[in-house]
Amino acid sequence: MSEAVFAHRMQFAFTVMFHYLFPILTMGLGFFIAWYSTLHLVTKDKRYLDAAQFWAKIFAINFALGVVTGIPLEFEFGTNWSRFSSFGGGVFGQMLPLEGVYAFFLESGFLGMFLAGERRVGRTLHWLSGMGVAFGSLLSGYFIVATNAWMQHPVGYELDPSGGVRLTSFWAVLLNPYAGWEYAHTINGSLLAAAFVIGGVGAFYLLSNRHLEFARLSVKTAVIAGVILALTQLFPTGDLNGASVVQYQPTKLAAMEGLFQTQKGAPLAIIGMPDTGNEDLIDPIYVPDFLSFLAYGNIHATVDGLAKYSKDLWPPVELTYYSYHIMVGLGTIFIAEMLMGLFLLWRRKLYSSRWFLWMLMLTVPFPYIANEAGWVVSEVGRQPWLVYGLLMTPAGTSTNVAAGETVFTMMGFAGIYAMLSILFLFLVARLIHQGPDKSTPAAG
Amino acid sequence: MNVAWFWALSAMLTAYAVLDGYDLGVGMLSLWVARGEDQRRMAVNSIGPVWNGNEVWLLAAGGMLVVSFPRVYASGFSGFYLALMVLLWLLILRGISIEFRNQVADPLWKSLWDAGFSVSSLLVALLLGVALGNVIQGLPIGPNGYFQGSFALLLNPYSLLTGLLSVAVLAWHGANYLREKTEGSLLAKAVKWSRGLWWWTAAMVVVVTMATFIFRPNAGRNFSAHALAWAFPLLTLGGLLLGLAYRSEQRNDQAFYSSMLLIIGLMGSAMLTVFPNLLTSTVDSQYSLNIYNAASSPLALRASFIANIVGMAGVIVYSTYVHRTFRGKVRMDGGHY
């Protein structure tokens, strides 16, 4: 891989992973804001309005950062990956403007109204704008996932004799079979992260004996939603997203599982370290036959190992393998943690079990890690293809941009994003410190 | 279909220029026109609920360019690499300046973000003008459809002139927006600035129009071929004349429309100067990327056109509604900004 290709890849990886930290929360939190707004509309209970307004402030900061860090990604399709744009813009590009047209306009227009407050726009319209924000954030994810799904599993195209691909069906691209469960898994992960953030902040208030009413509502919301979401993250969304990988991307599957040799009755590696030199796992713990069962529903099924493929078609095995195992490991922890919370809620001990509240507060970063790790599996595991089976990654870069230019702008992004991170943490910590009782932060 | 997409993209970019134009203008002016916390806060609040939506027009236009003319997107964006990255950094700085300034009640904190807001708005307007200037003038596109755009190449005399035109027009547009939205001492200053900026705008329009015929000798081609094309230069002129007519305080609510017309006229004229090319090659005219050789397949053009038109119809309906909700003078109660 040439320096220029490496620089383009690093810049995209860095800017997309940083950007994604914000949509992880907004896509999920929008739903909870709409949920609290609806409860307020129905019950007229002011607690729900306070909660919705508080989370809208957190949402607003995340949304602003999501927008400003998201624009670079769209640009990078052209600036860094111009040959990819030229190759497939007419096909994968179908989804890109729709995100703006169908989702972002909705989201940004109604967020302004929601933040202006109930007094300014009236109760019903305020509720409606909350719904608009939630719907817009959920929808924006779909178009991006559908774009990505085309890179995972290209559909609705034919090869153009003059180079590149031509669209044959808009609907095939929009309703790509790969996109459905990928989207469900992504959004579910986002909702789960939002539940953890809500629970974490609630736990913090309970532990420090402040804003108790809000805190109890938050922890309860988090635990109930968390149990459901942690379970649906595994099944059906995770399982069926995995099924698409089994069906369409054998090399990714083998790298995820660290399976080097093609086997009948393949075992599932719980832990172990991949050794690509000897094509084996070091210190593994296996569950016999289980991978065959997961992949094909049959313990005797044959699963293809990496050795079946030429080494230049392997994705980076270590990164794919570890990211996958981190994601699944954390997912298991989420299920256990939330079930514990549900048990405590049932025993009426949830708000007084300080050990659990500590845990809930400290595990807030985990769903972020799991979400990012999941995308690393998806994107690194797709390598060396930019469009699976169709276009190799090095063939998609801009040849008129030198490695030196990309490294230079990468340093710029690193500096700016470091500054953004500090500001973000400072402002969110400040909002949490002020708590839900204060109606407006620092008015004047 | 190729022609329809050309005009759809032009309309998107023009809408972006009109909408984000006024908040860029307010940004540029805020440091100099608005003095003291009350005036600054009023200026930022006048655009607070809408700036983000306005920027989505650029994002959506970018997405539409990918799907309709992918080779232009590929060539233009990679060629303008460094300039676009700087633009992105400025847009980031600008966005967080607006969103963060009111998060902490501290005068130093606010001055920092006020400066960030103003300087980044000014530079964004300048860069966008420079980019447009280069598109009009042409770029050294080679046989493979690509070029390498260093700053030494992009910052040429003609493009700097269009950059200055962009700054002048958007500053005037922003001042007109402030005339509609603000009250009291800030309003009085906005009226004064709007008058002064009208002269700068008019002067730059004349200079750039003359320069265009020097730097792009065939600029008049479409205008001599189609009488209808004159509508856009006439709109430009009309906008300027209306601006003159609306300079008094009694016309604060209408002034905005004069600069809006001017921007529509200028953008339309610029598009007609290059049509049917999108990126003109200065090396050899057969390397130019036009609406035919750079376009997606007919089906791709048709499908995306329908999908986007349907969506945009909805956007226009509720954006109008959102803008109407915030119509009239900006209110300073509660508020996030």
Coordinates of N, CA and C in Angstrom, one line a residue, chain A residues 255-330:
Chain A
A255 N -12.2 -13.5 9.3 CA -11.3 -12.7 10.0 C -11.9 -12.3 11.4
M256 N -13.2 -12.0 11.4 CA -13.9 -11.7 12.6 C -13.7 -12.8 13.7
E257 N -13.9 -14.1 13.2 CA -13.9 -15.2 14.1 C -12.5 -15.8 14.3
G258 N -11.5 -15.3 13.5 CA -10.1 -15.8 13.6 C -10.1 -17.2 13.1
L259 N -10.9 -17.5 12.1 CA -10.9 -18.9 11.6 C -10.0 -19.0 10.3
F260 N -8.9 -19.7 10.5 CA -7.9 -19.8 9.4 C -8.2 -21.0 8.5
Q261 N -8.5 -22.1 9.1 CA -8.7 -23.3 8.3 C -10.1 -23.6 8.0
T262 N -10.5 -23.9 6.8 CA -11.9 -24.3 6.5 C -12.2 -25.6 7.3
Q263 N -13.3 -25.5 8.0 CA -13.7 -26.7 8.8 C -15.1 -27.0 8.8
K264 N -15.3 -28.3 8.9 CA -16.7 -28.8 9.1 C -16.9 -28.8 10.6
G265 N -18.0 -28.3 11.1 CA -18.2 -28.2 12.5 C -17.2 -27.2 13.1
A266 N -17.2 -26.0 12.6 CA -16.1 -25.0 13.1 C -16.4 -24.5 14.5
P267 N -15.4 -24.4 15.3 CA -15.6 -23.9 16.7 C -15.7 -22.4 16.8
L268 N -16.3 -21.9 17.8 CA -16.3 -20.5 18.0 C -15.2 -20.1 19.1
A269 N -14.4 -19.1 18.7 CA -13.3 -18.7 19.6 C -13.8 -17.6 20.5
I270 N -13.9 -17.9 21.8 CA -14.3 -16.9 22.8 C -13.2 -15.9 23.0
I271 N -12.0 -16.4 23.3 CA -10.8 -15.6 23.3 C -9.7 -16.2 22.5
G272 N -8.6 -15.6 22.5 CA -7.5 -16.1 21.7 C -6.9 -14.9 20.9
M273 N -5.6 -15.1 20.5 CA -4.9 -14.0 19.7 C -4.5 -14.6 18.4
P274 N -4.9 -13.9 17.3 CA -4.7 -14.4 16.0 C -3.2 -14.3 15.6
D275 N -2.6 -15.4 15.0 CA -1.3 -15.4 14.6 C -1.3 -15.6 13.1
T276 N -1.2 -14.5 12.3 CA -1.3 -14.6 10.9 C -0.2 -15.3 10.2
G277 N 1.0 -15.4 10.9 CA 2.2 -16.1 10.4 C 1.9 -17.6 10.3
N278 N 1.5 -18.2 11.5 CA 1.3 -19.6 11.5 C -0.2 -20.0 11.2
E279 N -1.0 -18.9 10.9 CA -2.4 -19.1 10.5 C -3.1 -20.0 11.6
D280 N -3.1 -19.5 12.8 CA -3.7 -20.1 13.9 C -4.0 -19.1 15.0
L281 N -4.8 -19.5 16.0 CA -5.0 -18.7 17.2 C -4.1 -19.1 18.3
I282 N -3.6 -18.1 19.0 CA -2.7 -18.4 20.2 C -3.6 -18.4 21.4
D283 N -3.4 -19.4 22.3 CA -4.2 -19.5 23.6 C -5.7 -19.3 23.4
P284 N -6.3 -20.1 22.5 CA -7.7 -19.9 22.3 C -8.6 -20.7 23.3
I285 N -9.8 -20.2 23.6 CA -10.8 -21.0 24.2 C -11.9 -21.1 23.2
Y286 N -12.3 -22.4 22.9 CA -13.2 -22.7 21.9 C -14.5 -23.2 22.4
V287 N -15.6 -22.9 21.8 CA -16.9 -23.7 22.0 C -17.0 -24.5 20.7
P288 N -16.9 -25.8 20.8 CA -16.9 -26.7 19.6 C -18.2 -26.6 18.8
D289 N -18.0 -26.6 17.5 CA -19.1 -26.6 16.5 C -20.0 -25.4 16.5
F290 N -19.7 -24.4 17.5 CA -20.7 -23.4 17.7 C -20.7 -22.4 16.5
L291 N -19.6 -22.1 15.9 CA -19.5 -21.2 14.8 C -20.4 -21.7 13.6
S292 N -20.2 -23.0 13.3 CA -21.1 -23.6 12.3 C -22.5 -23.4 12.6
F293 N -22.9 -23.6 13.8 CA -24.3 -23.4 14.2 C -24.7 -22.0 14.1
L294 N -23.9 -21.0 14.5 CA -24.3 -19.6 14.4 C -24.5 -19.2 13.0
A295 N -23.5 -19.6 12.2 CA -23.5 -19.2 10.8 C -24.6 -19.8 9.9
Y296 N -24.7 -21.1 10.1 CA -25.6 -21.9 9.2 C -26.8 -22.6 10.0
G297 N -26.8 -22.5 11.3 CA -27.9 -23.2 12.0 C -27.7 -24.7 12.1
N298 N -26.5 -25.1 11.9 CA -26.2 -26.6 11.8 C -24.8 -26.8 12.3
I299 N -24.7 -27.7 13.3 CA -23.3 -27.8 13.9 C -22.4 -28.6 13.0
H300 N -22.9 -29.2 11.9 CA -22.0 -29.9 11.0 C -21.6 -29.1 9.8
A301 N -22.1 -27.9 9.7 CA -21.9 -27.1 8.4 C -20.4 -26.8 8.3
T302 N -20.0 -26.5 7.0 CA -18.6 -26.2 6.8 C -18.5 -24.7 6.7
V303 N -17.5 -24.1 7.4 CA -17.3 -22.7 7.4 C -15.9 -22.5 6.7
D304 N -15.9 -21.6 5.7 CA -14.6 -21.3 5.0 C -13.6 -20.5 5.9
G305 N -12.4 -20.9 5.9 CA -11.4 -20.2 6.7 C -10.6 -19.3 5.7
L306 N -9.8 -18.4 6.4 CA -9.0 -17.5 5.6 C -8.0 -18.1 4.6
A307 N -7.5 -19.3 5.0 CA -6.5 -20.0 4.2 C -7.0 -20.3 2.8
K308 N -8.3 -20.4 2.7 CA -8.9 -20.7 1.4 C -8.6 -19.6 0.4
Y309 N -8.4 -18.4 0.9 CA -8.3 -17.2 0.0 C -6.8 -16.8 -0.1
S310 N -6.5 -16.2 -1.2 CA -5.1 -15.6 -1.4 C -4.9 -14.5 -0.3
K311 N -3.7 -14.4 0.2 CA -3.4 -13.5 1.3 C -3.7 -12.0 0.9
D312 N -3.6 -11.7 -0.4 CA -3.9 -10.3 -0.7 C -5.4 -10.0 -0.8
L313 N -6.2 -11.0 -0.5 CA -7.6 -10.7 -0.3 C -8.1 -10.7 1.1
W314 N -7.1 -10.9 2.0 CA -7.5 -10.9 3.5 C -7.7 -9.5 4.0
P315 N -8.6 -9.3 4.8 CA -8.7 -8.0 5.5 C -7.6 -8.0 6.6
P316 N -7.3 -6.9 7.2 CA -6.3 -6.9 8.3 C -7.0 -7.7 9.5
V317 N -6.4 -8.9 9.7 CA -7.0 -9.9 10.6 C -7.1 -9.4 12.0
E318 N -6.0 -8.9 12.6 CA -6.0 -8.6 14.0 C -7.0 -7.6 14.3
L319 N -7.1 -6.5 13.6 CA -8.0 -5.4 13.9 C -9.4 -5.9 13.8
T320 N -9.7 -6.6 12.7 CA -11.1 -7.1 12.6 C -11.5 -8.0 13.7
Y321 N -10.6 -9.0 14.0 CA -10.8 -10.0 15.0 C -11.1 -9.3 16.4
Y322 N -10.1 -8.4 16.8 CA -10.3 -7.8 18.1 C -11.5 -6.9 18.2
S323 N -11.7 -6.1 17.2 CA -12.9 -5.2 17.2 C -14.2 -6.0 17.4
Y324 N -14.3 -7.1 16.7 CA -15.5 -7.9 16.8 C -15.6 -8.5 18.2
H325 N -14.5 -9.0 18.7 CA -14.6 -9.6 20.0 C -14.9 -8.6 21.1
I326 N -14.3 -7.4 21.0 CA -14.6 -6.3 21.9 C -16.1 -6.0 21.9
M327 N -16.6 -5.9 20.6 CA -18.1 -5.5 20.5 C -18.9 -6.6 21.1
V328 N -18.7 -7.8 20.8 CA -19.5 -8.9 21.4 C -19.4 -9.0 22.9
G329 N -18.1 -8.9 23.4 CA -17.9 -9.0 24.8 C -18.6 -7.9 25.5
L330 N -18.5 -6.7 25.0 CA -19.3 -5.6 25.7 C -20.8 -5.8 25.6

